[in-house]
Structures are given as structure tokens and as C-alpha cells.
Amino acid sequence: MNFRTETIAGNVAAIRADGRLNMVSAPLLREVVSAAIAAGTVRIVVDLSGVDFMDSSGLGALIGGLKVARQAGGDLRIAGATPQVALVFELTHLDRILQNHATAETAYRD
């Protein structure tokens, strides 16, 4: 799993993920989100367009990141979820908490 962070729209950290978001890579996602928040960017979007598989550990990392972002006065959103990843959100009803946006760039326009 590979994560790249870039700043978009001036004050949003876009974390772009590629690969499998599972028990091996979930701790790294937590670290990347925490580092972005520690650097002062509390509006986070995780771009899942490159993620071909996600398990409950990946879900836990995203929900944990959402909690940390909100505690810092910000928010965490997701974008570009592939069909498999979107299905995981639907089956767990977490699509009500983390709504999928078309792209990272549009996640904070809604």
C-alpha cells in the first residue's frame, strides 16, 4: 500500500491511497492522517480510487481518522471509492457516516 499526501484547495490534505487497505496498511493510514493533522491541516480527504480491496481494519482506520480530525476541529471525507470499497461501506452502513464523493477535489465543495 502506498500513500501520497498533497494539499488541494489551499487547506485540504488529499491522501491518495493505492493498493489494499487491510490490517497491514491500516496503521500506516492512521499515521499519515495524524501527521497531516499535526501539521495543521484538519480538513482531510482520503482518495480511495486506487484501492482495490478494503477490510474491517481499513474501515477502522478511516473512522479513527474521522474521529481525530473532528477532535481537531476539522473533518475527514472519502472520495473515488471503487465498487468493492463502496460495497463495504454500504454493507456496514458506514456510507451514512462517510459519504463517497466523486473526486478528492470536489469532496469539500458539497
Short mmCIF file of C-alpha atoms in Angstrom, two decimals, residues 4-100:
data_model
loop_
_atom_site.label_atom_id
_atom_site.label_comp_id
_atom_site.label_asym_id
_atom_site.label_seq_id
_atom_site.Cartn_x
_atom_site.Cartn_y
_atom_site.Cartn_z
CA ARG A 4 0.74 10.19 -1.09
CA THR A 5 -0.33 13.42 0.56
CA GLU A 6 -0.82 16.68 -1.28
CA THR A 7 -2.53 19.95 -0.47
CA ILE A 8 -5.55 20.87 -2.60
CA ALA A 9 -7.91 23.84 -2.49
CA GLY A 10 -5.43 25.67 -0.28
CA ASN A 11 -6.19 23.97 3.01
CA VAL A 12 -7.28 20.37 2.35
CA ALA A 13 -4.89 17.43 2.69
CA ALA A 14 -5.64 14.87 -0.02
CA ILE A 15 -4.30 11.45 0.94
CA ARG A 16 -4.19 9.27 -2.16
CA ALA A 17 -4.13 5.54 -1.46
CA ASP A 18 -3.09 2.77 -3.86
CA GLY A 19 -3.33 -0.96 -3.18
CA ARG A 20 -5.05 -2.95 -0.46
CA LEU A 21 -6.29 -1.18 2.68
CA ASN A 22 -6.13 -4.01 5.20
CA MET A 23 -4.69 -4.91 8.60
CA VAL A 24 -1.15 -4.44 7.30
CA SER A 25 -1.64 -0.98 5.79
CA ALA A 26 -4.31 0.46 8.12
CA PRO A 27 -1.80 1.57 10.80
CA LEU A 28 0.13 3.48 8.15
CA LEU A 29 -3.04 5.30 7.07
CA ARG A 30 -3.62 6.27 10.70
CA GLU A 31 -0.09 7.68 10.86
CA VAL A 32 -0.49 9.64 7.62
CA VAL A 33 -3.79 11.18 8.78
CA SER A 34 -2.34 12.03 12.18
CA ALA A 35 0.73 13.62 10.57
CA ALA A 36 -1.43 15.82 8.34
CA ILE A 37 -3.45 16.98 11.34
CA ALA A 38 -0.32 17.56 13.42
CA ALA A 39 0.99 19.73 10.56
CA GLY A 40 -2.09 21.91 10.94
CA THR A 41 -4.33 20.62 8.15
CA VAL A 42 -7.58 19.47 9.77
CA ARG A 43 -9.61 19.06 6.59
CA ILE A 44 -8.69 15.66 5.15
CA VAL A 45 -9.93 13.74 2.12
CA VAL A 46 -8.82 10.16 1.51
CA ASP A 47 -8.89 9.33 -2.20
CA LEU A 48 -9.75 5.64 -2.48
CA SER A 49 -9.78 5.46 -6.29
CA GLY A 50 -6.61 3.35 -6.25
CA VAL A 51 -7.79 0.96 -3.52
CA ASP A 52 -8.91 -2.40 -4.91
CA PHE A 53 -9.64 -4.07 -1.54
CA MET A 54 -10.56 -2.90 1.95
CA ASP A 55 -11.34 -4.90 5.07
CA SER A 56 -12.57 -4.00 8.56
CA SER A 57 -9.12 -2.76 9.56
CA GLY A 58 -9.25 -0.24 6.73
CA LEU A 59 -12.71 0.86 7.86
CA GLY A 60 -11.39 1.23 11.40
CA ALA A 61 -8.51 3.39 10.22
CA LEU A 62 -10.88 5.69 8.32
CA ILE A 63 -13.29 6.00 11.25
CA GLY A 64 -10.33 6.60 13.59
CA GLY A 65 -9.07 9.32 11.25
CA LEU A 66 -12.52 10.89 11.19
CA LYS A 67 -12.55 11.00 14.98
CA VAL A 68 -9.10 12.57 15.20
CA ALA A 69 -9.95 15.14 12.53
CA ARG A 70 -13.19 16.12 14.25
CA GLN A 71 -11.48 16.40 17.62
CA ALA A 72 -9.06 18.84 15.98
CA GLY A 73 -11.98 20.90 14.66
CA GLY A 74 -11.89 19.51 11.14
CA ASP A 75 -13.36 16.66 9.13
CA LEU A 76 -12.36 13.61 7.09
CA ARG A 77 -14.10 12.69 3.85
CA ILE A 78 -13.62 9.95 1.28
CA ALA A 79 -13.61 10.15 -2.50
CA GLY A 80 -13.42 7.89 -5.53
CA ALA A 81 -14.30 4.63 -3.80
CA THR A 82 -14.11 1.67 -6.16
CA PRO A 83 -17.15 -0.65 -6.37
CA GLN A 84 -15.68 -3.18 -3.92
CA VAL A 85 -14.81 -0.48 -1.40
CA ALA A 86 -18.20 1.22 -1.82
CA LEU A 87 -19.90 -2.13 -1.17
CA VAL A 88 -18.04 -2.50 2.13
CA PHE A 89 -19.31 0.92 3.20
CA GLU A 90 -22.87 0.02 2.15
CA LEU A 91 -22.89 -3.38 3.89
CA THR A 92 -21.68 -1.85 7.15
CA HIS A 93 -23.96 1.21 6.80
CA LEU A 94 -20.89 3.41 7.20
CA ASP A 95 -21.83 5.11 3.94
CA ARG A 96 -24.16 7.16 6.15
CA ILE A 97 -21.17 8.50 8.11
CA LEU A 98 -18.56 8.69 5.35
CA GLN A 99 -20.29 9.60 2.11
CA ASN A 100 -18.32 8.90 -1.05
#
